[in-house]
XYZ file of C-alpha atoms in Angstrom:
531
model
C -48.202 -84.196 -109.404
C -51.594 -82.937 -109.046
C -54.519 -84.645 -111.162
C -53.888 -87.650 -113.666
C -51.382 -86.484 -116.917
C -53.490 -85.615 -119.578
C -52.938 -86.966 -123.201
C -56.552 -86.666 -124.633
C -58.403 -83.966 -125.930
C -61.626 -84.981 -124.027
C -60.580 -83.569 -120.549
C -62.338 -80.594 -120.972
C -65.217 -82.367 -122.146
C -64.925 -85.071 -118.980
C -64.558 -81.502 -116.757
C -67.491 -79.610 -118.352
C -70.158 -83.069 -117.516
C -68.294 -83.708 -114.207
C -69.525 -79.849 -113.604
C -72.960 -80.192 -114.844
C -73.403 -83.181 -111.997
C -71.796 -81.008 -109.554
C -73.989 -78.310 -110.323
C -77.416 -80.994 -110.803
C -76.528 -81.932 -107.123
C -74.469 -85.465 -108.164
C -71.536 -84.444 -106.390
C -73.017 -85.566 -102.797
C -74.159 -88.853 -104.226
C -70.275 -89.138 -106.041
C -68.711 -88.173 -102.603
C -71.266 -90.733 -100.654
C -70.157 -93.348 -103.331
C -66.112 -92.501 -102.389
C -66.533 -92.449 -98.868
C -68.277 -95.548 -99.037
C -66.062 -97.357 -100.664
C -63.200 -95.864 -98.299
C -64.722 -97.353 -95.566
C -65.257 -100.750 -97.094
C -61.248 -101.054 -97.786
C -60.913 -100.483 -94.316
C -62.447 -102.491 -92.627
C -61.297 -105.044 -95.779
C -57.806 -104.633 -94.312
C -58.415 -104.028 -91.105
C -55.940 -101.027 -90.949
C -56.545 -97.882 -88.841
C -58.417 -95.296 -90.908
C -55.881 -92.274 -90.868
C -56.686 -88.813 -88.883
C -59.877 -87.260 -90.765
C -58.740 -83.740 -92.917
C -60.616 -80.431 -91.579
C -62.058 -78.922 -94.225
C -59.846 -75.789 -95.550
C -62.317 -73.255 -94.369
C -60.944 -70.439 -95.895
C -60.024 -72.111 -99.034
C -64.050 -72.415 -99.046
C -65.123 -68.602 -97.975
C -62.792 -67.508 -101.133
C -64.457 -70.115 -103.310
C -67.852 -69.097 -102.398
C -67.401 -65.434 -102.945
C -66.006 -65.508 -105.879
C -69.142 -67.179 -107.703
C -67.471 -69.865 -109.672
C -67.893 -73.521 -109.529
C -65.595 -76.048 -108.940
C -65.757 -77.474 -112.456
C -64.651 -73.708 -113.439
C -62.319 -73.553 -111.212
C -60.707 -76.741 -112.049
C -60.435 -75.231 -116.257
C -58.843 -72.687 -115.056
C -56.581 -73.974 -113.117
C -55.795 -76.422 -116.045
C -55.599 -73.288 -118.693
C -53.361 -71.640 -116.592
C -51.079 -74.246 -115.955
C -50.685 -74.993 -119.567
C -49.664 -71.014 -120.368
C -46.955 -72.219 -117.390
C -46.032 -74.802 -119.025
C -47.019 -77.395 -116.150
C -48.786 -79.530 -118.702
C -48.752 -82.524 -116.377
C -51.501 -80.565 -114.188
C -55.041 -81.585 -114.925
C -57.432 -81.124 -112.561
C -60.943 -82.112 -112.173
C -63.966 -81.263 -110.045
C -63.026 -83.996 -107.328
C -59.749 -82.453 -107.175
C -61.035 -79.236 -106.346
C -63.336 -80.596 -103.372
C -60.258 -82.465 -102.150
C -58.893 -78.670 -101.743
C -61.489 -77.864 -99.944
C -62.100 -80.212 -98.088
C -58.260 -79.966 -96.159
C -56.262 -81.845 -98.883
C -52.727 -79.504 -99.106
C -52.129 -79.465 -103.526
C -48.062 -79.235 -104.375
C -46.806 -76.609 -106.488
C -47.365 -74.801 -108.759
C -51.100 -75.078 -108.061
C -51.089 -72.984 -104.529
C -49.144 -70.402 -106.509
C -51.787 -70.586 -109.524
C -54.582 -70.420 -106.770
C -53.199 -67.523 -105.440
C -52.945 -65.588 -108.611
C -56.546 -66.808 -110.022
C -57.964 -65.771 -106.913
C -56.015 -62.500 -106.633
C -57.096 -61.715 -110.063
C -60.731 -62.299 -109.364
C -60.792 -59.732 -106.502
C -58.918 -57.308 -107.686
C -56.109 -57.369 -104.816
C -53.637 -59.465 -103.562
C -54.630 -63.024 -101.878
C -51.443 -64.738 -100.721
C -51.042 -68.574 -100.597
C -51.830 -68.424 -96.736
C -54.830 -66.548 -97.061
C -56.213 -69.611 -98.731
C -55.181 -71.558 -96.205
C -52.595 -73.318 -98.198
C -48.604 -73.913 -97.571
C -46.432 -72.291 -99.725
C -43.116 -74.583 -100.691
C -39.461 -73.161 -99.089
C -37.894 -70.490 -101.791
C -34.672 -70.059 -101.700
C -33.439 -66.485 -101.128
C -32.202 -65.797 -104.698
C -35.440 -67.035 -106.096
C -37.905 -65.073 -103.283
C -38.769 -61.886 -102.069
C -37.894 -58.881 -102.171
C -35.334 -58.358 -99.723
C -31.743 -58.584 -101.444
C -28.496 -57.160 -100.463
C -27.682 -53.670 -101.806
C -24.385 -54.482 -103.866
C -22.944 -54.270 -106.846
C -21.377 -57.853 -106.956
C -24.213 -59.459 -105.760
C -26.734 -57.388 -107.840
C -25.042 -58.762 -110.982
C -25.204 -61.920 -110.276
C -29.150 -61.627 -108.822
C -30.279 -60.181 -111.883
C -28.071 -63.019 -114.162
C -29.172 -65.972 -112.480
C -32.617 -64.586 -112.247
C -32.386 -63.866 -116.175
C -31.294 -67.075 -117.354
C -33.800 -69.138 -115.236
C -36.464 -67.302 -117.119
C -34.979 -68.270 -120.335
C -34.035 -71.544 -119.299
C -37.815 -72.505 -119.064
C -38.497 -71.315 -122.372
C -42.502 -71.174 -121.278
C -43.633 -67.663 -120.406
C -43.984 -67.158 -116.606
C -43.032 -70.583 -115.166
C -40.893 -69.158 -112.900
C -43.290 -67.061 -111.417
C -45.288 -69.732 -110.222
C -42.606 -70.125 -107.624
C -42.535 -66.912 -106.478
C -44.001 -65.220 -103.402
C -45.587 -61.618 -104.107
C -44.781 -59.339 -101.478
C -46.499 -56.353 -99.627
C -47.085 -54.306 -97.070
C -43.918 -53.322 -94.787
C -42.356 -57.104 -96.200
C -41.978 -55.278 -99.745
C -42.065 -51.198 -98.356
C -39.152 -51.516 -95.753
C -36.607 -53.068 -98.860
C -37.099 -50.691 -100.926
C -36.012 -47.536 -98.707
C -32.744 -48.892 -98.276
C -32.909 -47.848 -102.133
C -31.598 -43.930 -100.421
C -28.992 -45.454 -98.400
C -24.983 -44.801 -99.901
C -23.137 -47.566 -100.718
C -19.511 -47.567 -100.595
C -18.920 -48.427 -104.323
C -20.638 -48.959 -107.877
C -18.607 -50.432 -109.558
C -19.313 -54.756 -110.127
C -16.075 -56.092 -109.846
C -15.557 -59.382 -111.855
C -16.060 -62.601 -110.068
C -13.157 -64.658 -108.621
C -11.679 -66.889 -110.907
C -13.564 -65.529 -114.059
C -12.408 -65.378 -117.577
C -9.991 -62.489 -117.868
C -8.770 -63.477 -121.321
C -11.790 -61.522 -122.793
C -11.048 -57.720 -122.393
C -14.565 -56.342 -121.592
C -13.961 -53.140 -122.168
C -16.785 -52.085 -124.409
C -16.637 -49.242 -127.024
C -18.550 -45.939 -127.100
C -20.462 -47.044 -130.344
C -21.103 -50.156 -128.565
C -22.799 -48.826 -125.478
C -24.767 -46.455 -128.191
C -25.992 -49.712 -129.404
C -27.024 -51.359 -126.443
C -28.679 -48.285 -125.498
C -30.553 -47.904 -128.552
C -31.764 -51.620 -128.178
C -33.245 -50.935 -125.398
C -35.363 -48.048 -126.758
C -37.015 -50.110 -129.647
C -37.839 -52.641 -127.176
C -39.917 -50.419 -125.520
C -41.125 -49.374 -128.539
C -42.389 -52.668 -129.391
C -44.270 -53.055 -125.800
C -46.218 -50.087 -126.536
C -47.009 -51.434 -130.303
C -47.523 -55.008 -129.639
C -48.009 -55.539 -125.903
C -46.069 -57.545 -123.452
C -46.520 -60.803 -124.604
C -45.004 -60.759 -127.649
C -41.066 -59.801 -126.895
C -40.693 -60.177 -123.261
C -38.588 -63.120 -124.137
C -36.163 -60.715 -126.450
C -35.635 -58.464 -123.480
C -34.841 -61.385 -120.752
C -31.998 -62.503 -123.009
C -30.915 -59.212 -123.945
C -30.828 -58.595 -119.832
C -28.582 -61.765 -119.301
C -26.631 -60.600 -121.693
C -25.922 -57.027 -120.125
C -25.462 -58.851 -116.922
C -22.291 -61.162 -118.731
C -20.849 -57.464 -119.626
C -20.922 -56.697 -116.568
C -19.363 -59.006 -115.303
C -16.038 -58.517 -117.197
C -13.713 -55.539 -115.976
C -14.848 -52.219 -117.482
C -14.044 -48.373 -116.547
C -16.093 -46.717 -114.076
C -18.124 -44.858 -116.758
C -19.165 -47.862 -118.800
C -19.884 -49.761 -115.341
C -22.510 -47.680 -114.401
C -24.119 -47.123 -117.961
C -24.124 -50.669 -118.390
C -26.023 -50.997 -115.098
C -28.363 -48.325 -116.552
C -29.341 -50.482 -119.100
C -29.695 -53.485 -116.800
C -31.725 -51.191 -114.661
C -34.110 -50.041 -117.792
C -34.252 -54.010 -119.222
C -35.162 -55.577 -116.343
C -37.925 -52.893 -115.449
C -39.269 -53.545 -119.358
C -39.045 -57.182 -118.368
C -41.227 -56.643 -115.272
C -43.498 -54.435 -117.348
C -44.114 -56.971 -119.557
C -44.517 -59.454 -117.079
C -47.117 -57.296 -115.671
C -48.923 -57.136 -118.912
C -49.292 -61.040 -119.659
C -50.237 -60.904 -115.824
C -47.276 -62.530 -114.656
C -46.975 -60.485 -111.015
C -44.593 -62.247 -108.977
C -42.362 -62.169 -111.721
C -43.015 -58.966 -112.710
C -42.324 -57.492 -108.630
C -38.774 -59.231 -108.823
C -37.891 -57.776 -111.736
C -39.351 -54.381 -110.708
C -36.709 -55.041 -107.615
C -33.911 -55.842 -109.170
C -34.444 -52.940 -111.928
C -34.508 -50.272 -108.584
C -30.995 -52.154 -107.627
C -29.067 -51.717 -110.987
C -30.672 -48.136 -110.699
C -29.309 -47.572 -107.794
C -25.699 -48.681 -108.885
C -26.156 -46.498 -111.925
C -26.497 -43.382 -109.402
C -29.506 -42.614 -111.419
C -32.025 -41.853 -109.077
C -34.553 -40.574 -111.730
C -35.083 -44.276 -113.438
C -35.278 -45.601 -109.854
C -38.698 -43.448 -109.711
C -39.437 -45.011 -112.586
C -39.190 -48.151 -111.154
C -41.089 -47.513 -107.994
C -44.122 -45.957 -110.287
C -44.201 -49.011 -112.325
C -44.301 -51.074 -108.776
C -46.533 -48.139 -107.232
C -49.150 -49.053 -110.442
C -48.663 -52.544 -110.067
C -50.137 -52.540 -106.560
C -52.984 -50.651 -107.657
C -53.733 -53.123 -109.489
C -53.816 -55.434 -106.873
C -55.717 -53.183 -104.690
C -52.787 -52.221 -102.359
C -53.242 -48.237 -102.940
C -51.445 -47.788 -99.294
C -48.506 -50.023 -100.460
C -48.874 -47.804 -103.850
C -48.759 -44.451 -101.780
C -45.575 -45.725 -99.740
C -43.744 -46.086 -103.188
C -44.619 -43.352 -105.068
C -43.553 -41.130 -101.890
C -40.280 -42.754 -101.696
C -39.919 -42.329 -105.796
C -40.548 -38.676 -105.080
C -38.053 -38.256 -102.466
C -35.684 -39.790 -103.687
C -35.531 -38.021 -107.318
C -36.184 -35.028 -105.864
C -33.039 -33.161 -106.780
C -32.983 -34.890 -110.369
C -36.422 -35.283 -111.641
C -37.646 -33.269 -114.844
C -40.838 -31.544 -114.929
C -42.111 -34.175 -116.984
C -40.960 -37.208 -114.696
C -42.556 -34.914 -112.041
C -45.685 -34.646 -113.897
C -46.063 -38.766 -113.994
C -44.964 -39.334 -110.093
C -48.252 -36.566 -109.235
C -50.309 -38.770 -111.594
C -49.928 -41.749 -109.772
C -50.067 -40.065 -106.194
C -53.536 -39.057 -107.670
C -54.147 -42.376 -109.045
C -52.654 -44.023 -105.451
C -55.177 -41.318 -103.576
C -58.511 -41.771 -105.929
C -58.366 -45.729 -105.115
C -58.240 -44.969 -101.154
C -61.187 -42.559 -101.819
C -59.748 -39.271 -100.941
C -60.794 -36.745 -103.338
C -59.292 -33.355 -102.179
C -55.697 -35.335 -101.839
C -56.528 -36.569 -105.293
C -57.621 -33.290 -106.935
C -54.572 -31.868 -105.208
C -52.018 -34.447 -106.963
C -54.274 -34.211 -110.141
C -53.267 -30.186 -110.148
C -49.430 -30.765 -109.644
C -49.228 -33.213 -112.292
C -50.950 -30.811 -114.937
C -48.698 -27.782 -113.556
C -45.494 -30.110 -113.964
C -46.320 -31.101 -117.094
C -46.540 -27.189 -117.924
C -43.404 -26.526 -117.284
C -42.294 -29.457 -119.705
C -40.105 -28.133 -122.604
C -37.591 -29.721 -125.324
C -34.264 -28.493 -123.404
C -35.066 -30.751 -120.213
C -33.449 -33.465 -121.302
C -35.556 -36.644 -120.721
C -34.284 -39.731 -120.911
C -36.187 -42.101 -123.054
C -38.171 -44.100 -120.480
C -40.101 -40.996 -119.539
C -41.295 -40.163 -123.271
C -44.157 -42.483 -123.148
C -45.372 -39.210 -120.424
C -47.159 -37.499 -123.159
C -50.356 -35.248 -123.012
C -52.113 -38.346 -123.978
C -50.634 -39.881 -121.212
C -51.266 -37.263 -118.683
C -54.864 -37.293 -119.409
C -55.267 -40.763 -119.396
C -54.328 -41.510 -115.742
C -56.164 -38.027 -114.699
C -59.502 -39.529 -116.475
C -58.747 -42.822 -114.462
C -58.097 -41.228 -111.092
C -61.569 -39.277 -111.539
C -63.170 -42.461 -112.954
C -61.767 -44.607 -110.046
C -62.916 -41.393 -106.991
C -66.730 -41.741 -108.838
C -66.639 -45.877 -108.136
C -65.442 -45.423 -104.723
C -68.404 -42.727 -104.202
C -71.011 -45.345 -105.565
C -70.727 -44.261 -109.451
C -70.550 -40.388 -108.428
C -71.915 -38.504 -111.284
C -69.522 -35.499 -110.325
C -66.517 -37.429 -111.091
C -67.732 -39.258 -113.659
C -67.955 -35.662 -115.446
C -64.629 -34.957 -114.267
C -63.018 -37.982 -115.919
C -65.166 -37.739 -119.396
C -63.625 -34.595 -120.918
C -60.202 -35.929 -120.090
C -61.327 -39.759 -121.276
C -62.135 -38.499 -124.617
C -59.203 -36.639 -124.976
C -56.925 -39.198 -124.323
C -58.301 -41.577 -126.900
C -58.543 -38.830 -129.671
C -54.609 -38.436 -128.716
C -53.817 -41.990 -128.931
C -55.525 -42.799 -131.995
C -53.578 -40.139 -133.839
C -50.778 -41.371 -132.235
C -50.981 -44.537 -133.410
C -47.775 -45.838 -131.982
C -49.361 -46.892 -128.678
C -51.622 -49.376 -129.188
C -52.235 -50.885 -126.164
C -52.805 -47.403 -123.896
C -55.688 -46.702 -126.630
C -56.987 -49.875 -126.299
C -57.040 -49.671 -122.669
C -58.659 -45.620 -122.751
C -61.198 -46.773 -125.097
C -62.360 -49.382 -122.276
C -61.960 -46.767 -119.506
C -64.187 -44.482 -121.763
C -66.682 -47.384 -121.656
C -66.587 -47.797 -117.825
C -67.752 -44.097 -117.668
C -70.340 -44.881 -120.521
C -72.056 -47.236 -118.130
C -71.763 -45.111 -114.881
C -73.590 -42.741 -117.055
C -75.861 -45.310 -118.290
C -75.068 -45.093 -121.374
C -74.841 -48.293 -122.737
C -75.441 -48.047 -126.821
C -71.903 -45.628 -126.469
C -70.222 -48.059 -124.481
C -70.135 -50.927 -126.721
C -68.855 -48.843 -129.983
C -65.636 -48.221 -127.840
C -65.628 -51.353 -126.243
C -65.907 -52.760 -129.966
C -63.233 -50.597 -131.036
C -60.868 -51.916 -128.077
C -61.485 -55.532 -128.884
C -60.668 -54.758 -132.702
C -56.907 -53.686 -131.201
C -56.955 -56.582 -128.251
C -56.726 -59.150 -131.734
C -53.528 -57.523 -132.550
C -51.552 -56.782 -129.178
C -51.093 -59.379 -126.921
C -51.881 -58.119 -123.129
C -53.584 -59.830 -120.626
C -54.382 -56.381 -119.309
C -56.111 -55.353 -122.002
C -58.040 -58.630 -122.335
C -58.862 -58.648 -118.234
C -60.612 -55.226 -118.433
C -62.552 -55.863 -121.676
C -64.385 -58.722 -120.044
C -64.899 -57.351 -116.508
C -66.014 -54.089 -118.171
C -68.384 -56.112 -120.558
C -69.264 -57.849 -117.828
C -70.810 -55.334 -115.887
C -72.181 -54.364 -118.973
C -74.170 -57.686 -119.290
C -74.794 -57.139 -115.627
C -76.549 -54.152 -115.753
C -77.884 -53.691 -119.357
C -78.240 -57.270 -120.221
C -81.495 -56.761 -122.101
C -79.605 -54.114 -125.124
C -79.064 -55.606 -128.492
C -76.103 -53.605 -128.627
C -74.886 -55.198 -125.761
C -75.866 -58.509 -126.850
C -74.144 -58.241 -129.907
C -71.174 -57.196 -128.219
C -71.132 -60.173 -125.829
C -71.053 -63.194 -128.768
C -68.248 -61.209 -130.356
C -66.489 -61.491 -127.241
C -67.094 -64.909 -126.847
C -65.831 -65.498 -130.526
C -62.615 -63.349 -130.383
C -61.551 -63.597 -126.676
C -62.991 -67.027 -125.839
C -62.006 -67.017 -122.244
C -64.291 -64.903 -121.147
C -66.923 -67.508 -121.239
C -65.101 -69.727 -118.883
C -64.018 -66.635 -116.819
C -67.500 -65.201 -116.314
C -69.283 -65.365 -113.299
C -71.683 -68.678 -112.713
């Protein structure tokens, strides 16, 4: 294990002084001190001294850019290892120079490395871009390349599914997992469009055939309706309250499944795997959980595909598509979203339509190309003109409202102006549609965490136009609603925004104010911000 077990409260306490050395210049004397006393023992025993470790130089240039020190790094290392559930981790500040100075950690900590680091920069730094080893996975627990089939698809998404639940800590899991990109998670996913000879999951040899699976009408209804007010509850209460909920409801699809059942209910019942395990990975998304959250995004686009419904496998590839976005992968984002398009050409709505151009534009606005942006912006608005009542929308696509529409229109202009250096022009653009998104969701009321999230998007365009006295009433206003959801999305871009905030209007009493009730509600952030 990594670090001593902890048992007492005063680690932090020991990390916080063992920081204020570090930073006071006492860690050279403390690694003088430990050499020293290295070389004493051997000479004592005469033994040869073992090969000297080279320093994990880029460990070191990610460290350094990233402003924090090792004492902060080591808390939260520790924090996020205890959300894991890896409470025997607990590292200190000479645990972190061991890192960097060639010492290879074991798992989970690469994997928490990884996703700290990742986090900090906004896009995706693998374990090996750290310099660090990554521990063998075995296929059914890694990446993103899986066999297209029915059989094997059940029994992915099943065994995936109760490992999840088996942990009973949010996440663990993902700390084993690798997150994929580029053409190792792109090339995958467009076998998506290739036919397979049969959709139908067959039972497994040897099962239990005394229970007659074949499930009523009423009961699909039911199962199907489940579903809905789960997703109902994400948009309420955030991911991390039910994601739980939906894992075992998944597993529990996946045992139907596994029983014989007619044709019809076969592929209805891998509908509803399809939309679970994509809520799963949505929520997974939310708490931050992104390895977990790609796997689940994957094997929602397989029972999609074994539904035949190639509408909710756009779905899936715009959730994925947003998810690398958020990672700064926009290419990777494109790639998906194109694929999404193609593929539900024939069967997508207007409205479905509508949110596949909104996250070209928001895919296009991140790369920094503004007429390709503008001209996915346009489509999405003319789709969603052509939306009406008799179209026939599944569920999953409802959340695509005119709120919605405007949101991720205000973003993509918001995101072209901080590509252009805080463009004016596009900060205009995105304003008008900013505002009317949060007027929309707060008499919506039913999506709590998408207001939350436009009220801090309003705020980033506050302080591009300098407007700092504005920003803090909605960033106020979006911490009131962070208390009551639980997303780590939400949380992440109320600190970074009043970060920047602090950054470049430090001096306002309005900020000011803003920061200590920060601090008091959400107190992370004061750990998280930069040294």
């Amino acid at each position: 294990m990594d670090g001593s077990v902890s048992g007492t409260g005063g680690a932090d306490r020991a990390e916080r002084a063992a920081d204020e050395v570090d930073k006071a210049g006492g860690a050279g004397a403390a690694d003088t001190a430990e050499d020293a006393g290295k070389a004493v023992k051997g000479e004592a025993s005469g033994t040869p001294e073992k090969p000297e470790k080279r320093p994990n130089e880029q460990l070191n240039s990610w460290f350094l850019r990233s402003g924090w020190s090792k004492g902060e790094l080591a808390r939260q290392v520790n924090r996020r290892a205890r959300q894991l559930g890896a409470h025997h981790i607990s590292t200190d500040t000479s645990r972190v120079r061991r890192w960097l100075d060639g010492e290879q950690p074991r798992e989970p900590i690469p994997k928490i490395l990884s996703e700290l680091f990742s986090e900090r920069f906004g896009c995706v730094v693998g374990v090996e871009d750290i310099g660090l080893r990554t521990a063998h996975l075995s296929p059914s627990a890694s990446g993103v390349d899986l066999p297209w089939a029915a059989p094997q698809t059940v029994e992915m998404i099943s065994e995936f599914s109760r490992s999840d639940l088996m942990l009973a800590r949010r996440g663990f899991l993902g700390t084993s997992l690798a997150l994929s990109a580029g053409s190792a998670l792109i090339e995958p996913m467009q076998r998506w469009l290739v036919p397979t000879p049969s959709t139908g999951a067959k039972p497994p040899a040897g099962g239990d055939r005394t229970r007659r699976g074949r499930l009523s009408p009423p009961e699909l209804d039911l199962l199907e309706s489940t579903t809905k007010m789960f997703r109902a509850w994400d948009a309420q209460c955030g991911g991390g309250l039910r994601r739980k909920a939906v894992v075992g409801q998944l597993h529990e699809v996946t045992d139907l499944l596994q029983e014989p059942q007619a044709d019809e209910t076969s592929k209805r019942l891998f509908k509803v795997a399809g939309e679970l395990a994509q809520l799963a990975g949505w929520m997974s998304y939310d708490v931050g959980l992104h390895p977990t959250a790609q796997k689940y995004f994957v094997l929602a686009l397989h029972a999609a595909k074994e539904a035949g419904d190639r509408s909710l496998g756009s779905y899936v590839l715009s959730s994925m598509s947003r998810q690398m976005i958020h990672l700064g992968r926009p290419e990777d984002a494109l790639e998906l979203i194109h694929l999404g398009q193609y593929g539900s050409r024939e069967t997508a709505t207007p409205r479905i339509q509508a949110m596949l151009y909104a996250m070209e534009a928001r895919a296009y606005a991140t790369m920094g190309q503004p007429a390709k942006c503008k001209r996915a912006v346009g489509m999405a608005e003319d789709c969603f003109s052509d939306c009406a009542p008799t179209d026939g929308d599944p569920d999953w696509i409802r959340f695509f409202s005119e709120a919605e529409l405007n949101a991720e229109n205000a973003h993509s202009y918001r995101d072209l102006a901080y590509v252009a250096g805080r463009s004016p022009m596009y900060a205009s653009l995105s304003r008008p549609k900013m505002l009317q998104a949060v007027h929309l969701f707060e008499e919506d009321g039913e999506h709590q965490r998408s207001y939350a999230l436009n009220l801090i998007g309003l705020a980033t365009v506050d302080l591009m136009e300098r407007e700092p006295e504005a920003s803090t009433v909605h960033l106020a206003k979006a911490l009131r609603i962070a208390k009551q959801v639980r997303s780590e999305r939400v949380n992440n871009r109320l600190r970074k925004t009043v970060d920047t905030a602090v950054r470049d209007f430090g001096d306002v009493d309005e900020v000011r104010d803003l920061t200590e009730q920060l601090a008091l509600h959400l107190p992370e952030s004061v750990e998280t911000a930069p040294a």
